[in-house]
Coordinates of C-alpha atoms (C1' of nucleotides) in Angstrom, one line a residue:
Chain A
M1 CA 100.2 46.6 245.1
H2 CA 100.3 46.7 241.3
G3 CA 103.3 47.4 239.1
R4 CA 106.0 45.8 241.1
V5 CA 109.0 44.5 239.2
A6 CA 109.7 40.8 239.2
A7 CA 113.2 39.5 239.6
P8 CA 115.2 40.6 236.6
T9 CA 114.6 38.2 233.8
R10 CA 117.2 37.4 231.2
M11 CA 115.7 36.5 227.9
S12 CA 117.3 35.7 224.6
A13 CA 117.1 38.0 221.6
E14 CA 114.5 35.9 220.0
A15 CA 112.4 35.3 223.1
R16 CA 110.2 38.4 222.5
G17 CA 108.9 40.6 219.8
T18 CA 110.2 40.4 216.3
P19 CA 112.7 37.6 215.9
A20 CA 115.3 38.0 213.2
G21 CA 114.0 35.1 211.2
D22 CA 110.3 35.7 211.6
S23 CA 109.6 37.9 208.6
A24 CA 107.0 36.0 206.7
A25 CA 105.4 38.7 204.5
R26 CA 106.9 42.1 205.6
P27 CA 110.4 43.6 205.9
A28 CA 112.1 42.6 209.1
F29 CA 113.3 45.2 211.6
S30 CA 116.9 44.4 210.8
E31 CA 116.6 45.0 207.1
P32 CA 119.1 47.7 206.1
R33 CA 117.4 51.0 205.5
T34 CA 120.2 53.5 204.8
C35 CA 118.6 56.8 203.9
D36 CA 121.5 58.3 202.0
A37 CA 124.6 56.3 201.2
D38 CA 127.2 59.0 201.2
P39 CA 130.6 57.3 200.7
A40 CA 132.5 60.2 202.3
V41 CA 130.9 59.3 205.7
L42 CA 133.2 57.3 208.0
E43 CA 132.3 54.0 209.4
P44 CA 130.5 53.2 211.6
C45 CA 128.0 55.9 210.7
E46 CA 128.3 55.3 206.9
S47 CA 126.2 52.1 207.2
C48 CA 124.0 53.2 210.1
H49 CA 120.3 52.3 209.6
A50 CA 119.1 54.9 212.0
R51 CA 120.9 57.9 210.7
C52 CA 118.0 59.6 209.0
H53 CA 116.0 59.4 212.3
S54 CA 118.7 60.4 214.7
V55 CA 120.2 63.6 216.0
C56 CA 122.8 62.9 213.3
A57 CA 120.3 63.7 210.6
G58 CA 120.8 67.0 208.9
L59 CA 124.5 67.3 209.8
S60 CA 127.1 67.9 207.1
V61 CA 129.4 65.1 206.2
E62 CA 132.2 66.8 208.0
E63 CA 130.1 67.1 211.1
I64 CA 129.0 63.5 211.0
N65 CA 132.6 62.5 210.7
R66 CA 133.5 64.5 213.8
L67 CA 130.7 62.7 215.7
A68 CA 131.8 59.4 214.2
L69 CA 135.2 59.9 215.9
L70 CA 133.5 60.0 219.3
T71 CA 131.2 57.0 218.7
Q72 CA 131.6 53.8 220.6
P73 CA 129.2 51.4 218.9
A74 CA 127.9 48.5 221.0
T75 CA 125.3 45.7 221.1
I76 CA 123.2 45.1 224.2
G77 CA 121.3 41.9 224.8
A78 CA 117.6 41.8 225.5
G79 CA 116.8 42.2 229.3
Q80 CA 120.1 44.0 230.1
T81 CA 119.8 47.1 232.2
F82 CA 122.4 49.4 230.8
I83 CA 121.5 52.7 232.5
S84 CA 120.5 53.0 236.2
E85 CA 118.7 56.0 237.6
G86 CA 121.0 58.2 239.8
E87 CA 124.2 56.7 238.2
S88 CA 126.7 59.2 236.9
A89 CA 125.9 60.1 233.3
V90 CA 129.1 59.2 231.6
H91 CA 127.6 58.4 228.2
L92 CA 124.9 59.7 225.9
I93 CA 123.4 57.0 223.8
N94 CA 121.8 56.9 220.4
L95 CA 119.7 53.9 219.7
N96 CA 120.3 52.4 216.3
S97 CA 118.1 49.4 216.3
G98 CA 115.8 47.4 218.6
C99 CA 113.6 48.6 221.5
V100 CA 114.5 50.0 224.9
K101 CA 112.3 50.9 227.8
I102 CA 113.1 53.7 230.2
F103 CA 111.6 53.6 233.7
K104 CA 111.6 54.9 237.2
L105 CA 111.2 52.8 240.3
L106 CA 109.8 53.4 243.8
P107 CA 111.7 51.8 246.7
D108 CA 109.1 49.1 247.1
G109 CA 109.5 48.0 243.5
R110 CA 106.6 49.7 241.9
R111 CA 107.6 50.7 238.4
Q112 CA 106.6 53.3 235.9
I113 CA 107.8 52.9 232.3
T114 CA 108.0 56.5 231.0
G115 CA 108.8 55.5 227.4
F116 CA 109.7 52.9 224.8
L117 CA 112.5 54.0 222.5
F118 CA 113.2 52.9 219.0
Q119 CA 115.8 53.5 216.4
G120 CA 116.9 57.0 216.2
D121 CA 116.0 57.8 219.7
F122 CA 118.4 59.5 222.1
L123 CA 119.1 58.6 225.7
G124 CA 120.6 60.8 228.4
I125 CA 120.5 64.5 229.1
P126 CA 123.5 66.4 227.9
F127 CA 123.7 68.8 230.9
N128 CA 122.7 66.5 233.6
E129 CA 125.4 64.9 235.7
A130 CA 123.3 61.9 236.6
Y131 CA 120.7 59.8 234.7
V132 CA 117.2 60.5 235.8
Y133 CA 115.8 57.1 234.7
S134 CA 116.9 53.6 234.2
A135 CA 117.0 51.9 230.8
E136 CA 116.7 48.3 229.8
A137 CA 116.9 46.6 226.4
V138 CA 113.5 45.1 225.5
T139 CA 115.0 43.4 222.4
D140 CA 118.7 43.1 221.5
V141 CA 119.7 46.6 220.6
Q142 CA 122.5 48.3 218.8
V143 CA 123.6 51.7 220.2
C144 CA 126.2 54.4 219.7
R145 CA 127.7 55.6 223.0
F146 CA 129.2 59.1 223.1
P147 CA 131.2 60.3 226.1
R148 CA 129.0 63.0 227.5
R149 CA 131.7 65.6 228.0
A150 CA 133.2 65.2 224.6
F151 CA 129.7 65.4 223.1
N152 CA 128.9 68.6 225.0
A153 CA 132.2 70.1 223.7
L154 CA 131.3 69.2 220.2
M155 CA 127.8 70.7 220.6
E156 CA 129.5 74.1 221.1
E157 CA 131.0 73.8 217.6
I158 CA 128.0 72.3 215.8
P159 CA 125.1 74.6 216.4
G160 CA 122.8 72.3 214.4
L161 CA 123.3 69.6 217.0
E162 CA 122.0 71.7 219.9
K163 CA 119.0 72.7 217.8
R164 CA 118.2 69.2 216.9
L165 CA 118.4 68.2 220.6
L166 CA 116.1 71.0 221.5
T167 CA 113.6 70.0 218.9
R168 CA 113.8 66.5 220.1
A169 CA 113.4 67.4 223.7
S170 CA 110.4 69.6 222.8
N171 CA 108.7 66.7 221.1
E172 CA 109.4 64.4 224.0
L173 CA 107.9 67.0 226.3
A174 CA 104.8 67.2 224.3
Q175 CA 104.5 63.4 224.3
A176 CA 105.1 63.3 228.0
Q177 CA 102.2 65.6 228.5
E178 CA 100.0 63.4 226.3
Q179 CA 101.1 60.5 228.5
M180 CA 100.2 62.4 231.7
L181 CA 96.7 62.9 230.3
L182 CA 96.5 59.2 229.6
L183 CA 97.8 58.2 233.1
G184 CA 95.7 60.7 235.0
R185 CA 92.4 60.7 233.2
K186 CA 91.9 57.8 230.8
T187 CA 90.2 54.5 231.4
A188 CA 91.9 51.2 230.8
R189 CA 90.2 50.8 227.5
E190 CA 91.2 54.2 226.4
K191 CA 94.7 53.6 227.5
I192 CA 95.1 50.4 225.5
A193 CA 93.6 52.0 222.4
S194 CA 96.0 55.0 222.7
F195 CA 98.9 52.7 223.2
L196 CA 98.2 50.5 220.2
L197 CA 97.6 53.6 218.0
G198 CA 100.8 55.2 219.3
L199 CA 102.9 52.2 218.5
S200 CA 101.4 52.0 215.0
E201 CA 102.0 55.7 214.4
R202 CA 105.5 55.3 215.6
A203 CA 106.3 52.4 213.3
R204 CA 104.8 54.4 210.4
R205 CA 107.1 57.4 211.1
L206 CA 110.0 55.0 211.0
G207 CA 108.9 53.7 207.6
L208 CA 107.8 50.4 209.0
P209 CA 104.4 48.7 208.5
D210 CA 101.9 50.2 210.7
D211 CA 99.1 47.8 210.7
P212 CA 100.0 44.6 212.2
V213 CA 101.3 46.5 215.2
D214 CA 104.4 45.0 216.6
L215 CA 104.6 44.6 220.4
P216 CA 108.2 43.8 221.2
M217 CA 107.5 44.3 225.0
G218 CA 105.6 41.9 227.3
R219 CA 102.3 42.5 229.0
A220 CA 104.0 43.5 232.2
D221 CA 105.9 46.3 230.4
I222 CA 102.7 47.5 228.7
A223 CA 101.0 47.5 232.2
D224 CA 103.8 49.5 233.7
Y225 CA 103.7 52.0 230.8
L226 CA 100.0 52.5 231.1
G227 CA 99.6 52.5 234.9
L228 CA 97.7 49.2 234.9
T229 CA 98.3 45.6 235.9
T230 CA 99.1 42.8 233.4
E231 CA 95.7 41.2 234.1
T232 CA 93.9 44.4 233.2
V233 CA 95.9 44.7 230.0
S234 CA 95.0 41.1 229.1
R235 CA 91.4 41.6 229.9
T236 CA 91.1 44.8 227.9
L237 CA 92.8 43.3 224.9
T238 CA 90.4 40.4 225.1
Q239 CA 87.5 42.9 225.3
L240 CA 88.7 44.8 222.2
K241 CA 89.0 41.5 220.5
R242 CA 85.4 40.6 221.4
D243 CA 84.3 44.0 220.1
Q244 CA 86.0 43.2 216.7
L245 CA 88.3 46.2 217.0
I246 CA 91.5 44.2 217.0
R247 CA 92.7 40.7 216.2
M248 CA 95.7 39.2 217.9
E249 CA 98.2 37.4 215.6
G250 CA 100.2 35.6 218.3
T251 CA 100.7 37.6 221.5
A252 CA 103.1 40.1 219.9
H253 CA 101.2 41.4 216.9
V254 CA 97.9 43.2 216.8
R255 CA 95.9 43.8 213.7
L256 CA 93.8 47.0 213.9
L257 CA 90.4 46.2 212.5
D258 CA 88.7 49.5 213.0
R259 CA 91.2 52.3 213.3
A260 CA 88.6 55.0 213.3
E261 CA 86.7 53.5 216.3
L262 CA 90.0 52.9 218.1
I263 CA 90.9 56.6 217.6
A264 CA 87.5 57.6 219.0
I265 CA 88.0 55.4 222.0
S266 CA 91.6 56.7 222.6
D267 CA 90.3 60.3 222.5
G268 CA 87.6 59.4 225.1
E269 CA 84.8 59.4 222.5
Chain B
M1 CA 83.5 60.5 235.4
H2 CA 86.1 62.4 237.5
G3 CA 88.1 65.4 236.4
R4 CA 85.7 67.2 234.2
V5 CA 86.0 70.9 234.0
A6 CA 83.2 73.1 235.3
A7 CA 81.9 76.1 233.4
P8 CA 84.8 78.6 233.2
T9 CA 84.8 80.6 236.4
R10 CA 85.9 84.1 236.5
M11 CA 87.4 85.1 239.8
S12 CA 89.0 88.2 240.9
A13 CA 92.7 88.5 241.6
E14 CA 92.3 88.3 245.3
A15 CA 89.7 85.5 245.2
R16 CA 92.4 82.8 245.6
G17 CA 95.8 82.1 246.9
T18 CA 98.1 84.9 248.0
P19 CA 96.2 88.2 248.0
A20 CA 98.3 91.3 247.6
G21 CA 97.5 92.6 251.0
D22 CA 97.7 89.4 252.9
S23 CA 101.3 89.4 254.0
A24 CA 101.2 89.2 257.7
A25 CA 104.6 87.9 258.6
R26 CA 106.3 86.9 255.4
P27 CA 107.3 88.7 252.2
A28 CA 104.4 88.9 249.7
F29 CA 104.8 87.3 246.3
S30 CA 104.8 90.7 244.6
E31 CA 107.6 92.0 246.7
P32 CA 110.3 93.3 244.3
R33 CA 113.2 90.9 244.1
T34 CA 115.5 92.3 241.5
C35 CA 118.6 90.1 241.4
D36 CA 121.0 92.5 239.8
A37 CA 120.1 96.1 239.2
D38 CA 122.1 96.8 236.1
P39 CA 121.2 100.3 235.0
A40 CA 122.3 99.7 231.4
V41 CA 119.4 97.2 230.9
L42 CA 116.4 98.6 229.1
E43 CA 112.9 98.8 230.6
P44 CA 110.9 96.7 231.0
C45 CA 113.6 94.1 231.8
E46 CA 115.5 96.4 234.0
S47 CA 113.0 96.1 236.8
C48 CA 111.9 92.5 236.1
H49 CA 111.6 90.5 239.3
A50 CA 111.8 87.2 237.4
R51 CA 114.9 87.8 235.5
C52 CA 117.3 85.8 237.6
H53 CA 115.0 82.8 237.2
S54 CA 114.2 83.2 233.5
V55 CA 115.7 82.2 230.2
C56 CA 117.0 85.8 230.3
A57 CA 119.4 84.9 233.1
G58 CA 123.0 84.7 232.1
L59 CA 122.6 86.8 229.0
S60 CA 124.8 89.8 228.5
V61 CA 123.4 93.3 228.9
E62 CA 123.5 93.7 225.1
E63 CA 121.7 90.4 224.6
I64 CA 119.0 91.2 227.2
N65 CA 118.4 94.5 225.5
R66 CA 117.9 92.8 222.1
L67 CA 115.3 90.6 223.8
A68 CA 113.8 93.6 225.5
L69 CA 113.1 95.1 222.1
L70 CA 110.9 92.1 221.3
T71 CA 109.1 92.0 224.6
Q72 CA 105.4 92.8 224.9
P73 CA 104.7 92.9 228.6
A74 CA 101.1 92.2 229.7
T75 CA 99.0 91.5 232.7
I76 CA 96.5 88.6 232.7
G77 CA 93.6 88.3 235.2
A78 CA 93.1 85.3 237.3
G79 CA 90.9 82.7 235.5
Q80 CA 91.7 83.9 232.0
T81 CA 92.6 81.2 229.5
F82 CA 95.3 82.8 227.4
I83 CA 96.6 79.8 225.4
S84 CA 94.4 77.2 223.9
E85 CA 95.7 73.8 222.7
G86 CA 95.9 73.5 219.0
E87 CA 95.8 77.3 218.4
S88 CA 98.6 78.7 216.2
A89 CA 101.6 79.5 218.4
V90 CA 102.1 83.2 217.7
H91 CA 103.8 84.0 221.0
L92 CA 106.3 82.5 223.4
I93 CA 105.6 83.7 226.9
N94 CA 107.8 84.2 229.9
L95 CA 106.0 84.3 233.3
N96 CA 107.2 87.1 235.5
S97 CA 104.9 86.8 238.5
G98 CA 101.8 84.8 239.6
C99 CA 100.8 81.3 238.9
V100 CA 99.6 79.6 235.7
K101 CA 98.3 76.1 235.1
I102 CA 98.8 74.3 231.8
F103 CA 96.5 71.5 230.9
K104 CA 95.1 69.2 228.3
L105 CA 91.4 68.3 227.8
L106 CA 89.6 65.3 226.5
P107 CA 86.5 66.0 224.4
D108 CA 84.1 65.1 227.2
G109 CA 85.7 67.6 229.5
R110 CA 88.1 65.5 231.5
R111 CA 91.2 67.5 232.3
Q112 CA 94.8 66.8 233.2
I113 CA 96.8 69.7 234.5
T114 CA 100.4 68.9 233.4
G115 CA 102.0 71.7 235.3
F116 CA 101.8 74.7 237.5
L117 CA 104.1 77.5 236.4
F118 CA 105.6 80.3 238.4
Q119 CA 107.9 83.3 237.9
G120 CA 110.7 82.6 235.5
D121 CA 108.9 79.8 233.7
F122 CA 108.6 79.7 230.0
L123 CA 105.5 78.8 227.9
G124 CA 105.5 77.6 224.4
I125 CA 107.7 75.6 222.2
P126 CA 109.9 77.6 219.9
F127 CA 109.8 75.2 216.9
N128 CA 106.2 74.1 217.2
E129 CA 103.6 75.8 215.0
A130 CA 100.8 75.1 217.4
Y131 CA 100.4 75.1 221.2
V132 CA 100.2 71.6 222.6
Y133 CA 98.4 72.6 225.7
S134 CA 96.1 75.3 227.1
A135 CA 97.1 77.7 229.8
E136 CA 95.0 79.6 232.3
A137 CA 96.1 82.1 234.9
V138 CA 95.5 80.8 238.4
T139 CA 96.3 84.2 240.0
D140 CA 96.7 87.5 238.3
V141 CA 100.0 87.2 236.3
Q142 CA 102.5 89.4 234.6
V143 CA 104.1 88.0 231.5
C144 CA 106.4 88.9 228.7
R145 CA 105.2 87.9 225.2
F146 CA 107.7 87.4 222.4
P147 CA 106.6 86.9 218.8
R148 CA 107.7 83.4 218.2
R149 CA 109.3 84.0 214.8
A150 CA 111.3 86.9 215.9
F151 CA 112.4 85.0 219.0
N152 CA 113.6 82.1 216.9
A153 CA 115.5 84.4 214.7
L154 CA 117.2 85.9 217.7
M155 CA 118.0 82.5 219.0
E156 CA 120.2 82.0 215.9
E157 CA 122.3 84.9 217.1
I158 CA 122.4 84.3 220.8
P159 CA 123.6 80.8 221.3
G160 CA 123.3 81.0 225.1
L161 CA 119.5 81.4 224.6
E162 CA 119.2 78.0 222.8
K163 CA 121.3 76.4 225.4
R164 CA 119.3 77.8 228.3
L165 CA 116.1 76.6 226.6
L166 CA 117.6 73.1 226.1
T167 CA 118.6 73.0 229.8
R168 CA 115.1 74.1 230.7
A169 CA 113.4 71.6 228.5
S170 CA 115.6 68.8 229.9
N171 CA 114.6 69.7 233.4
E172 CA 111.0 69.8 232.5
L173 CA 111.3 66.5 230.9
A174 CA 112.8 65.0 234.0
Q175 CA 110.0 66.5 236.0
A176 CA 107.4 65.2 233.6
Q177 CA 108.8 61.7 234.1
E178 CA 108.6 62.1 237.8
Q179 CA 105.0 63.1 237.4
M180 CA 104.3 60.1 235.3
L181 CA 105.6 57.9 238.1
L182 CA 103.2 59.8 240.4
L183 CA 100.2 59.5 238.1
G184 CA 100.7 55.9 237.2
R185 CA 101.9 54.3 240.4
K186 CA 101.4 56.4 243.5
T187 CA 98.5 56.3 245.9
A188 CA 96.4 59.3 246.8
R189 CA 98.3 59.8 250.0
E190 CA 101.6 59.6 248.2
K191 CA 100.4 61.9 245.5
I192 CA 99.4 64.6 248.0
A193 CA 102.6 64.3 250.0
S194 CA 104.6 64.6 246.8
F195 CA 102.6 67.6 245.7
L196 CA 103.0 69.5 248.9
L197 CA 106.8 68.8 249.0
G198 CA 107.1 69.8 245.4
L199 CA 105.4 73.2 245.9
S200 CA 107.6 73.8 249.0
E201 CA 110.7 72.9 247.1
R202 CA 109.7 75.1 244.2
A203 CA 109.1 78.1 246.5
R204 CA 112.5 77.6 248.1
R205 CA 114.2 77.6 244.8
L206 CA 112.5 80.9 244.0
G207 CA 113.8 82.3 247.3
L208 CA 110.4 82.3 248.9
P209 CA 109.4 80.8 252.3
D210 CA 109.1 77.1 251.9
D211 CA 107.3 76.1 255.0
P212 CA 103.8 77.4 255.1
V213 CA 103.3 76.0 251.6
D214 CA 101.2 78.4 249.5
L215 CA 98.4 76.8 247.5
P216 CA 97.3 79.5 245.0
M217 CA 95.2 76.9 243.2
G218 CA 91.9 75.4 244.3
R219 CA 91.2 71.8 245.2
A220 CA 89.8 71.1 241.7
D221 CA 93.1 72.1 240.2
I222 CA 95.1 70.0 242.6
A223 CA 92.9 67.1 241.8
D224 CA 93.3 67.5 238.0
Y225 CA 97.1 67.8 238.5
L226 CA 97.3 64.6 240.6
G227 CA 94.7 62.5 238.7
L228 CA 92.3 62.5 241.6
T229 CA 88.9 64.1 242.5
T230 CA 88.4 67.1 244.7
E231 CA 86.8 64.9 247.3
T232 CA 89.8 62.6 247.5
V233 CA 92.1 65.6 247.8
S234 CA 90.1 66.9 250.7
R235 CA 89.8 63.6 252.4
T236 CA 93.5 63.0 252.0
L237 CA 94.5 66.4 253.4
T238 CA 92.2 65.7 256.3
Q239 CA 93.8 62.4 256.9
L240 CA 97.3 63.9 256.9
K241 CA 96.0 66.5 259.3
R242 CA 94.7 63.8 261.6
D243 CA 98.1 62.1 261.4
Q244 CA 99.8 65.3 262.6
L245 CA 101.8 65.6 259.4
I246 CA 100.4 68.9 258.3
R247 CA 98.3 71.7 259.6
M248 CA 96.0 73.9 257.5
E249 CA 96.2 77.6 257.9
G250 CA 93.1 78.6 256.0
T251 CA 92.5 76.5 252.9
A252 CA 95.4 78.0 250.9
H253 CA 98.4 77.5 253.3
V254 CA 99.8 74.3 254.7
R255 CA 102.3 74.0 257.5
L256 CA 104.5 70.9 257.1
L257 CA 104.8 69.4 260.6
D258 CA 106.9 66.4 259.7
R259 CA 108.8 66.9 256.6
A260 CA 110.9 63.7 256.9
E261 CA 107.8 61.6 257.2
L262 CA 106.1 63.4 254.3
I263 CA 109.2 62.6 252.2
A264 CA 109.0 59.0 253.2
I265 CA 105.4 58.9 252.2
S266 CA 106.0 60.6 248.9
D267 CA 108.7 58.1 248.0
G268 CA 106.3 55.2 248.8
E269 CA 108.1 54.4 252.1
Chain C
dC1 C1' 108.7 16.0 227.8
dG2 C1' 108.7 18.2 232.1
dA3 C1' 110.2 22.8 233.8
dT4 C1' 109.5 27.6 233.5
dC5 C1' 107.9 31.7 231.7
dT6 C1' 104.2 34.6 229.9
dG7 C1' 99.6 35.4 229.1
dT8 C1' 94.6 34.6 230.1
dT9 C1' 90.6 34.0 232.8
dG10 C1' 87.7 33.8 237.2
dA11 C1' 86.3 35.3 241.8
dA12 C1' 86.6 38.4 245.4
dG13 C1' 88.4 42.8 247.5
dT14 C1' 89.4 47.7 247.7
dG15 C1' 90.9 52.4 246.9
dA16 C1' 89.2 56.0 244.8
dG17 C1' 85.1 57.8 242.4
dT18 C1' 80.2 59.3 242.4
dC19 C1' 76.3 61.3 244.4
dA20 C1' 74.5 64.2 247.9
dA21 C1' 74.2 67.0 251.9
dT22 C1' 76.6 70.3 254.9
dA23 C1' 79.9 73.6 256.4
dG24 C1' 83.2 77.3 255.5
dT25 C1' 84.6 81.7 253.3
dG26 C1' 84.9 85.8 251.2
dG27 C1' 82.3 89.4 248.6
dT28 C1' 78.5 92.6 248.4
dG29 C1' 75.2 95.6 249.4
dG30 C1' 71.6 97.3 252.4
Chain D
dC1 C1' 78.6 96.0 260.4
dC2 C1' 75.9 92.3 259.5
dA3 C1' 72.9 89.4 256.5
dC4 C1' 72.8 87.2 252.4
dC5 C1' 74.8 85.1 248.3
dA6 C1' 77.7 82.4 245.5
dC7 C1' 81.2 79.4 245.6
dT8 C1' 84.7 76.3 247.4
dA9 C1' 85.8 72.8 250.6
dT10 C1' 84.6 69.0 253.6
dT11 C1' 82.2 64.9 255.0
dG12 C1' 79.2 60.8 254.5
dA13 C1' 77.1 56.8 252.1
dC14 C1' 77.4 54.0 248.4
dT15 C1' 79.3 52.2 243.9
dC16 C1' 82.5 50.6 240.7
dA17 C1' 86.7 50.1 237.8
dC18 C1' 90.6 48.1 238.5
dT19 C1' 93.5 45.4 241.6
dT20 C1' 94.6 41.2 244.0
dC21 C1' 94.7 36.5 244.6
dA22 C1' 94.5 32.2 242.4
dA23 C1' 94.1 28.7 239.0
dC24 C1' 95.0 27.5 234.4
dA25 C1' 96.6 27.5 229.5
dG26 C1' 100.2 28.3 225.9
dA27 C1' 104.6 28.9 224.5
dT28 C1' 109.6 28.1 224.7
dC29 C1' 113.5 25.5 225.7
dG30 C1' 117.0 22.7 227.6

DNA sequence: CGATCTGTTGAAGTGAGTCAATAGTGGTGG
DNA sequence: CCACCACTATTGACTCACTTCAACAGATCG
């Protein structure tokens, strides 16, 4: 059966994706990108690169500082599973840099990755006592952990926070429905085209280059995200290459040669 | 290609599912089920059967009455498409009775149903200017429409409303991830077992009988929900019948003969 | 520089889809 | 009340997109 997870692999930070010292012609992921350098904001938030993309955005300085007092910053190594489905949800987590995959497992090991998260994304459901998915770092990641109960209490006092979470949840829900359409009704070719365009779009929204699309995750992860096997992912990429729609630059970067045609494919013509 | 929608069919209220006059031995869907008959609550909410399952639940009498002033109750006939993806989101809608399917379409007509909604469910995303899915009545349904802008304004003043919507969105998100696992990694047999158990569970939560599972939707809808074809749905039901796990009572009711085994199947053993 | 991953390619198998015919089912009207 | 109609569901025969199994090729690293 397809989609079974292999034994947990432990890979170094540089093993996959965008290594820290790889930036030849474009800004590296880890380049500081502070959106507004307000000196009144406490560390660690003051220098946070992800602030303008996080739930924290739009909060007043005073509100950010109250959040900052709850924050437990941490670094998680690539390959680490730091949330397990079913486990008691002690923390809510905000992702500041790097890439995380969230997924669900079947008892026999089949895996469905339900999302790849990037800087500014939020993990955990405030009102749920247990996590409903597992999460593993794809690259090294930096996170802010918030004790869930304290965060919930703070939400009572900062109405903007609840509103931002609702907006975020709504967007995630819309994206989940898009993904259901993909999983249930698209062909392998359409899935891969959608995936590449989605990553490109995502990078653009984060202010990162959107053309050589960065694939920090391996083929197995792509397969488990799209409901395919690694072999089919490989073959389909090769096919798109043959059709002059993409060009691989190494295994982790894809140049989109004909975006219009890729969009047509991803929409099912 | 599988999953294409046929020409829109217009069927009568009684054509499918649970006809109003069909209740032989169990309470009909349309049986009044007021949870708390508070006389201070204005019509139409005062007699609403779905109130205890809706976003309205938990609001004070005064708050409910403010909502009631915004409400535009309506009845929608089975087969009617009353929300179209991309259309400007003028209304938010609360479902009071009946069954609705929400879905997304590909240009060539392939369809993915992303959810079946029942009494108490909420349609529309408060902060989105456009609907991200289409919605069609599966049976005749009764709804409350709220003008979106007015509803949003009211949300500022009733914090409990926002919180309830966030809770609801979180639950939907968790369920969407479950469905992604189903669509991406489960076999037809596992999908059907999950589907039947899901409907049963849903009915139970609404205080309705959970054993003869009611299927108000047709095989085509089930197929488009599970990422299958009608033929495969039929064949798989037949196979479960042969294995003595279910018994059909007509085409719209399923008796679960071995719930434990069905659960094992739905979980992938 | 061999060991170990990850990714690619080839050959063969299969679960679910497609196409087609048949059987129910409820609605309607004579 | 029954005969007919339109539609939905079921079943069968065949096909195919994707999986499975297997071999090989690159990359990375101690």
